[in-house]
Coordinates of C-alpha atoms and ligand atoms in Angstrom, one line a residue:
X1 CA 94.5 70.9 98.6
X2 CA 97.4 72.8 100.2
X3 CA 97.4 76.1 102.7
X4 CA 100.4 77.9 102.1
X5 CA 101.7 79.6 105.6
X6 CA 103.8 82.6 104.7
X7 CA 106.7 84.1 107.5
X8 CA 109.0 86.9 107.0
X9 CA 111.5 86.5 109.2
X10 CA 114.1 89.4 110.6
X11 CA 117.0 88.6 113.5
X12 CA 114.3 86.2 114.5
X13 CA 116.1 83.6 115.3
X14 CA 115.1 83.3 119.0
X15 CA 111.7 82.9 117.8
X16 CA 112.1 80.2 115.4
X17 CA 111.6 77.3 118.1
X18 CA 108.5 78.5 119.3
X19 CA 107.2 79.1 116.1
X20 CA 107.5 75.6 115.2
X21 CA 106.4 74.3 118.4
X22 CA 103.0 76.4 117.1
X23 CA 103.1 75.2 113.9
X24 CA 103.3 71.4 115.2
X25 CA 100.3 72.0 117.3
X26 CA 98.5 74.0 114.4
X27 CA 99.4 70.4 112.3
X28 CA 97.4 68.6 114.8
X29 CA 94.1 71.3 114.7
X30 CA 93.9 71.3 110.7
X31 CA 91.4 69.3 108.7
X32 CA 93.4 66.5 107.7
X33 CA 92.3 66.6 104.0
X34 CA 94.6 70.5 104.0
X35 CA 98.0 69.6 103.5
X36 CA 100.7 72.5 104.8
X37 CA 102.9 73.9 102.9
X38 CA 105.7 76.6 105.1
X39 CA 107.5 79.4 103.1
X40 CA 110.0 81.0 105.3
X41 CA 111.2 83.6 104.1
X42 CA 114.7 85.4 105.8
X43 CA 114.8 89.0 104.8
X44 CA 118.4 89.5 105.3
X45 CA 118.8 88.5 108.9
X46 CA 121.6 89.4 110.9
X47 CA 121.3 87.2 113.8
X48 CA 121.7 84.1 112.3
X49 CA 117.8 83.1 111.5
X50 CA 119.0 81.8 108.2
X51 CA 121.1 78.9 109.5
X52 CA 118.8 78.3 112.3
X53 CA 116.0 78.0 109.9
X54 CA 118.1 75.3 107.6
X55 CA 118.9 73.4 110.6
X56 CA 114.9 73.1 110.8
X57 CA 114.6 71.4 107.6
X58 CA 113.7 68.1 109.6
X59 CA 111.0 69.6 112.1
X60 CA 109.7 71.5 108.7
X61 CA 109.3 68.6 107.1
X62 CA 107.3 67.0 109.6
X63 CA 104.7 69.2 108.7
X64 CA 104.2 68.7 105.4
X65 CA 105.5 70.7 102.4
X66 CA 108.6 73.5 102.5
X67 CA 109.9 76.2 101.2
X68 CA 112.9 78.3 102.8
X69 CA 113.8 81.6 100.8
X70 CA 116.7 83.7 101.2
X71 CA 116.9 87.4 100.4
X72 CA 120.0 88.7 99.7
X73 CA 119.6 91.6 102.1
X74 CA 117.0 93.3 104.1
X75 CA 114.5 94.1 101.5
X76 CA 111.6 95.2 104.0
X77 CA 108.7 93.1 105.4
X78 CA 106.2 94.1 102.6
X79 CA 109.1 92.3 99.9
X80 CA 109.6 89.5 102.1
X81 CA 105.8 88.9 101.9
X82 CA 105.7 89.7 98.1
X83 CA 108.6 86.5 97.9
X84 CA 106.5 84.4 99.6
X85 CA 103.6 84.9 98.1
X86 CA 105.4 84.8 94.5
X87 CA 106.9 80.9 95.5
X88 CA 103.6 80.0 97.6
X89 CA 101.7 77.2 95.6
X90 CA 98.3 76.3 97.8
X91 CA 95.0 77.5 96.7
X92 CA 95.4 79.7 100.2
X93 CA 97.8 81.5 102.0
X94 CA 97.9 82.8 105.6
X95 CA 100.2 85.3 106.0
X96 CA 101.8 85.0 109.4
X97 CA 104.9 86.9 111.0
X98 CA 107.2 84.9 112.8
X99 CA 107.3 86.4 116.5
X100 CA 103.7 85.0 117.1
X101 CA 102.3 88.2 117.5
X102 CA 99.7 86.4 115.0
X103 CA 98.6 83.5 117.4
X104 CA 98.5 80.3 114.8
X105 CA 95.7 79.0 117.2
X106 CA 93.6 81.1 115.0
X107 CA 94.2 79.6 111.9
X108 CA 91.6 76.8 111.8
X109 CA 89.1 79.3 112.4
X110 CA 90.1 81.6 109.1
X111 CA 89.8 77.9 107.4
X112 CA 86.6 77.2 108.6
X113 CA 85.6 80.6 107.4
X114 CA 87.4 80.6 104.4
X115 CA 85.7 76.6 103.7
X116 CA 82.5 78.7 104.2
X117 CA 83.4 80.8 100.9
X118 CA 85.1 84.0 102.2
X119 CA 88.1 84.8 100.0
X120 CA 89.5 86.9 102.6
X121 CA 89.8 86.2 106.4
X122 CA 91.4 89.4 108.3
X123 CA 92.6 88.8 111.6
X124 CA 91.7 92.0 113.0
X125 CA 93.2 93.4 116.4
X126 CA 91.1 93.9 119.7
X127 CA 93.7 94.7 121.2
X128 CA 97.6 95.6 120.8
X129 CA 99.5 94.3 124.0
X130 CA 102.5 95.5 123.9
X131 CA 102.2 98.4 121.6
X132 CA 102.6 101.3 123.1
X133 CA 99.9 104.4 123.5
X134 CA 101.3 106.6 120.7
X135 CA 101.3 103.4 118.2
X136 CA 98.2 102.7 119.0
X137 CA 96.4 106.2 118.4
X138 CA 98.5 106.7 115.2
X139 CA 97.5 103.6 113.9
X140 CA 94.1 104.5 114.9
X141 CA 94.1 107.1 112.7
X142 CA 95.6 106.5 110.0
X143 CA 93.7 103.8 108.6
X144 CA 90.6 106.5 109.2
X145 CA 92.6 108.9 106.8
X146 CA 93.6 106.1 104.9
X147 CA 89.7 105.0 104.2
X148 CA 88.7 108.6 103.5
X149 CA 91.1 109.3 100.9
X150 CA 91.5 106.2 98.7
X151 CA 88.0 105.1 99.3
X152 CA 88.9 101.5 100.2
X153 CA 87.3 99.4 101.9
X154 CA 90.1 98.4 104.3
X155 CA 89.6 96.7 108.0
X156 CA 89.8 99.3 110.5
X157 CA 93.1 97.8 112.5
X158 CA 93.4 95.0 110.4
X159 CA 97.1 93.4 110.7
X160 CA 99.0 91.7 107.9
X161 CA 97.3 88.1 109.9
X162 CA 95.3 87.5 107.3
X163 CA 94.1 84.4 104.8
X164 CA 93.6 85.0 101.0
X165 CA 92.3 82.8 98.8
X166 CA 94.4 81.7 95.7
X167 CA 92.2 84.1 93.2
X168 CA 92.9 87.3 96.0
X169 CA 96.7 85.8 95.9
X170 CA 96.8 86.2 92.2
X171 CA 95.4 89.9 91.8
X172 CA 97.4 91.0 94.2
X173 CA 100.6 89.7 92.4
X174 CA 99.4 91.0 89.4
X175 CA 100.2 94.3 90.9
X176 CA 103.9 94.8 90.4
X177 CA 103.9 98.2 91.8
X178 CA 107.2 98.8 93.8
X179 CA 105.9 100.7 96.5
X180 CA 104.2 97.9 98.2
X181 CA 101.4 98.5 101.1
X182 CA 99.4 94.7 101.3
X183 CA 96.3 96.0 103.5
X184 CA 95.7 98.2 100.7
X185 CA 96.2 95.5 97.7
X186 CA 93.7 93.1 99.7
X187 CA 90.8 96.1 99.6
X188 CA 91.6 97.1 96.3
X189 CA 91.3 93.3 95.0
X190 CA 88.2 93.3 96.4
X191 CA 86.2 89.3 96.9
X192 CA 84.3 88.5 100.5
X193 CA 86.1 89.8 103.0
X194 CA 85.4 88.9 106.7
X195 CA 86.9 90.2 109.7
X196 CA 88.0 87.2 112.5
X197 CA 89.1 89.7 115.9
X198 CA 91.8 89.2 118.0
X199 CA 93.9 90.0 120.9
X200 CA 97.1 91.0 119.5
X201 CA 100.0 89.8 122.1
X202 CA 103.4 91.1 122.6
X203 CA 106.2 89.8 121.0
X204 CA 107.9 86.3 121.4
X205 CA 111.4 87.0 121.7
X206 CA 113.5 90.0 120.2
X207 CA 112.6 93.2 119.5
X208 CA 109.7 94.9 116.9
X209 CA 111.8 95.7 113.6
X210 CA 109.5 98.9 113.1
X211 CA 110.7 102.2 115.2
X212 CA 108.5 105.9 114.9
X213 CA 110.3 106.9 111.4
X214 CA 109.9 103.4 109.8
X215 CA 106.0 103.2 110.8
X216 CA 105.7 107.1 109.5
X217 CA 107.4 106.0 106.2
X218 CA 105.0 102.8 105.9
X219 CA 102.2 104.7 106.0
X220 CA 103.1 107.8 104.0
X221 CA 103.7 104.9 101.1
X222 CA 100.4 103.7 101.9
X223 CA 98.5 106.9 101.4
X224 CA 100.4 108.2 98.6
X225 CA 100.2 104.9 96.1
X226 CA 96.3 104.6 96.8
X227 CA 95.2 107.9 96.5
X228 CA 96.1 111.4 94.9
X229 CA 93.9 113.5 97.0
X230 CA 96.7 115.3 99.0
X231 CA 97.7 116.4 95.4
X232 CA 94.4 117.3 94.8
X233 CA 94.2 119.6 97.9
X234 CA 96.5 122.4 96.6
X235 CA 94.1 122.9 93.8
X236 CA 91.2 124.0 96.3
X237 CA 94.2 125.5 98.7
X238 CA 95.2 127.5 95.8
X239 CA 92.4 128.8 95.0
X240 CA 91.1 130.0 97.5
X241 CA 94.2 131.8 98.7
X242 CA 94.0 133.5 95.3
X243 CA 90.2 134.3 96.1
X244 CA 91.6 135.8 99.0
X245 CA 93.9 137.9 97.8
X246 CA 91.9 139.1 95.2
X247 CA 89.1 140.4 97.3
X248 CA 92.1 142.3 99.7
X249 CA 93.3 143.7 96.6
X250 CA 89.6 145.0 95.8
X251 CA 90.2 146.4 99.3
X252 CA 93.0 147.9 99.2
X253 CA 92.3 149.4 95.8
X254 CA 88.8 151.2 97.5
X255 CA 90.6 152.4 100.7
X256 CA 93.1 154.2 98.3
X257 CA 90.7 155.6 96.6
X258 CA 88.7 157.1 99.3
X259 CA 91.3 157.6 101.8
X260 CA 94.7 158.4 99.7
X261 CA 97.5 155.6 100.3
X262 CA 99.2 155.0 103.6
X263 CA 102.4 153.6 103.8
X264 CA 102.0 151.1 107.0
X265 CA 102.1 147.6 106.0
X266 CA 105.0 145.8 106.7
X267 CA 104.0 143.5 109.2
X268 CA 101.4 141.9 107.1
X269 CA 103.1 141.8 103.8
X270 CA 106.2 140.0 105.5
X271 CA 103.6 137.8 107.3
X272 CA 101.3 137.1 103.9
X273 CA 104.7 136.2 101.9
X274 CA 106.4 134.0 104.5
X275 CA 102.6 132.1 104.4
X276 CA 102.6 131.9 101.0
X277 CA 106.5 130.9 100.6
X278 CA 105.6 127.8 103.2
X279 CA 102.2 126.7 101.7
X280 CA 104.1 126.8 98.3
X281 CA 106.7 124.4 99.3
X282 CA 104.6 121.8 101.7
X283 CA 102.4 121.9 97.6
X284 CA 106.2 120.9 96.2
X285 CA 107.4 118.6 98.9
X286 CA 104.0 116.6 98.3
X287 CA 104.6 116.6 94.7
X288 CA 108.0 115.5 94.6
X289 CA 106.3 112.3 97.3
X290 CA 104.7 111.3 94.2
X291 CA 107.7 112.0 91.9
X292 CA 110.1 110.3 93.8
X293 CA 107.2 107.0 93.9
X294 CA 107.1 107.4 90.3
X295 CA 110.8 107.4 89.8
X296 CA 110.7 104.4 91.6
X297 CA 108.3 102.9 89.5
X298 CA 110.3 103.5 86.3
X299 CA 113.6 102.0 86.8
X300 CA 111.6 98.4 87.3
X301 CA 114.0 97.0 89.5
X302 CA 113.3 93.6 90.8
X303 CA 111.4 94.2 94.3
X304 CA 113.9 91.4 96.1
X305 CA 116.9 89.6 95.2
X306 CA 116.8 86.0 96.0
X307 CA 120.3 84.4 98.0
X308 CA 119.1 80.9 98.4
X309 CA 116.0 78.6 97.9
X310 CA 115.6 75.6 99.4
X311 CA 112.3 73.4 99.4
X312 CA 111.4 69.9 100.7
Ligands
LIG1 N1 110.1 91.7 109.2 C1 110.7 91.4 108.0 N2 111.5 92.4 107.5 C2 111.8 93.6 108.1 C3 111.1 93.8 109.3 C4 110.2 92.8 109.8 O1 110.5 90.4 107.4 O2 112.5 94.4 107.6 C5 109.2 90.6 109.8 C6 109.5 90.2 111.2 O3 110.5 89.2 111.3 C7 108.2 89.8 111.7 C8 107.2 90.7 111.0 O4 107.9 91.2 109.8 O5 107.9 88.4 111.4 C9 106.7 91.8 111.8 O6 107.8 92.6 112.3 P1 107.8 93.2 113.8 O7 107.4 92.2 114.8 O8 109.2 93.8 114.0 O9 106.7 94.3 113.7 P2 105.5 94.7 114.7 O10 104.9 93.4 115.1 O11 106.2 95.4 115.9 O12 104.7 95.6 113.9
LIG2 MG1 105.8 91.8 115.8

């Protein structure tokens, strides 16, 4: 029986050789009857990580089983994952990124767990070193907002440190979606989940690949492929803005007929229209989120292009 470990890697490079320094030691804390099995995978590094991760080959080797895949340019974390997990053969997979935010100490533990019959081990963060406070409360709430509108049970703060079973591994890639968010594949495929917390620590070498917009983007796909209740609002929004206006009209219609029609009024009809000309197009902005998703969906592109595989 084989664990498959799966790193995307981006301008990594200068955490490459403590990464396998980790990996040796993890090697030593396995149950010797789990063979290891490493898929690196190099989304379209800049810095050289490719190279450096060939010239591994050797120290890769030593720990058991390898697989080194090359994207043909930065595809994104969440396609880097989906390569790995496409090429990963062992009946688990931990999911690991490459700074060692995700401390590999904690492996044997999500084994041991996993050995007791959970199908899903989330390493779930107690705390985010290194993050800074605006991350932090955004991240807190959005996976609130995302729990209240798709009605998934994801981890609160779960990260992408995870292990999944080979049955979780396979509903998740029978989701060929293009607009990938894992956390949410992992609640949607359901199984026994169990949460293993951590303290998350700051990065190894480099710098985090994810800036304000990038994390804002991440999550808007998030929302927006597991739920379609912000589409759903405008119906209720709508409505009762129409109420509304009906009941003024009532209004407006009695006061002229008991008082005779004055001509003040400017100031709220400019007001009412401008509201009404913004609510309208935040309704079509949100609707074009989803038909720009769906669009994407259609053309059924490959979700990464492969360079190079190599595997020892
Ligand atoms: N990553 C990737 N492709 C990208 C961005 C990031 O494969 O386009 C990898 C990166 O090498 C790391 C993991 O995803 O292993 C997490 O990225 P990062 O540390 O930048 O994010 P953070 O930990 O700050 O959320
Ligand atoms: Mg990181």
């Amino acid at each position: 029986m084989a664990l498959s470990l799966v790193i995307p890697c981006f301008n990594e490079r200068d955490s490459l050789g403590p990464l396998l320094q980790a990996l040796g030691q993890l090697r030593r804390q396995l149950p010797a009857d789990l063979a290891l099995e490493v898929v690196l995978v190099d989304d379209g590094s800049r810095d050289g990580t490719a190279e450096a991760l060939r010239q591994q080959a050797p120290a890769l080797a030593a720990l058991g089983r390898w697989q080194l895949l090359e994207l043909s340019r930065n595809f994104g974390k969440e396609a880097a994952l989906l390569a790995g997990l496409d090429h990963a053969t062992g009946a688990a997979a931990v999911l690991l990124d490459a700074d060692l935010q995700d401390p590999p100490e904690l492996i044997p533990a999500m084994v041991a767990r996993w050995r007791e019959g959970h199908q899903v081990v989330n390493g779930v963060r107690r705390q985010r070193r290194g993050d800074g406070w605006a991350k932090r409360l955004t991240a807190h709430w959005f996976y609130r907002v995302f729990r209240a509108t798709s009605h998934l049970d994801i981890r609160l703060d779960a990260s992408d440190f995870r292990l999944i079973d080979r049955t979780v591994i396979d509903a998740i890639l029978s989701c060929r979606e293009r607009v990938r968010f894992s956390k949410g594949f992992v609640a949607w495929a359901g199984f026994s989940q169990i949460d293993l917390p951590y303290d998350r620590p700051a990065r190894e070498a480099g710098r985090s690949a994810f800036g304000f917009w990038k994390l804002w983007n991440y999550a808007l796909d998030g929302l927006f492929s597991f739920s379609t209740a912000p589409l759903r609002i405008w119906t209720y929004l709508g409505t009762a803005v129409a109420l509304l206006s009906v009941s003024y009209t009532v209004v407006i219609v009695l006061r002229a007929l008991m008082g005779g029609i004055d001509v003040p009024g400017y100031a709220s009809i400019v007001a009412i229209l401008t509201f009404l000309g913004g609510m309208q197009m935040v309704g079509m902005g949100l609707i074009g989120e989803y038909v720009g998703r769906i669009y994407l969906e259609v053309k059924q592109r490959p979700h990464y292009v492969l360079r190079r595989h190599d595997s020892g």
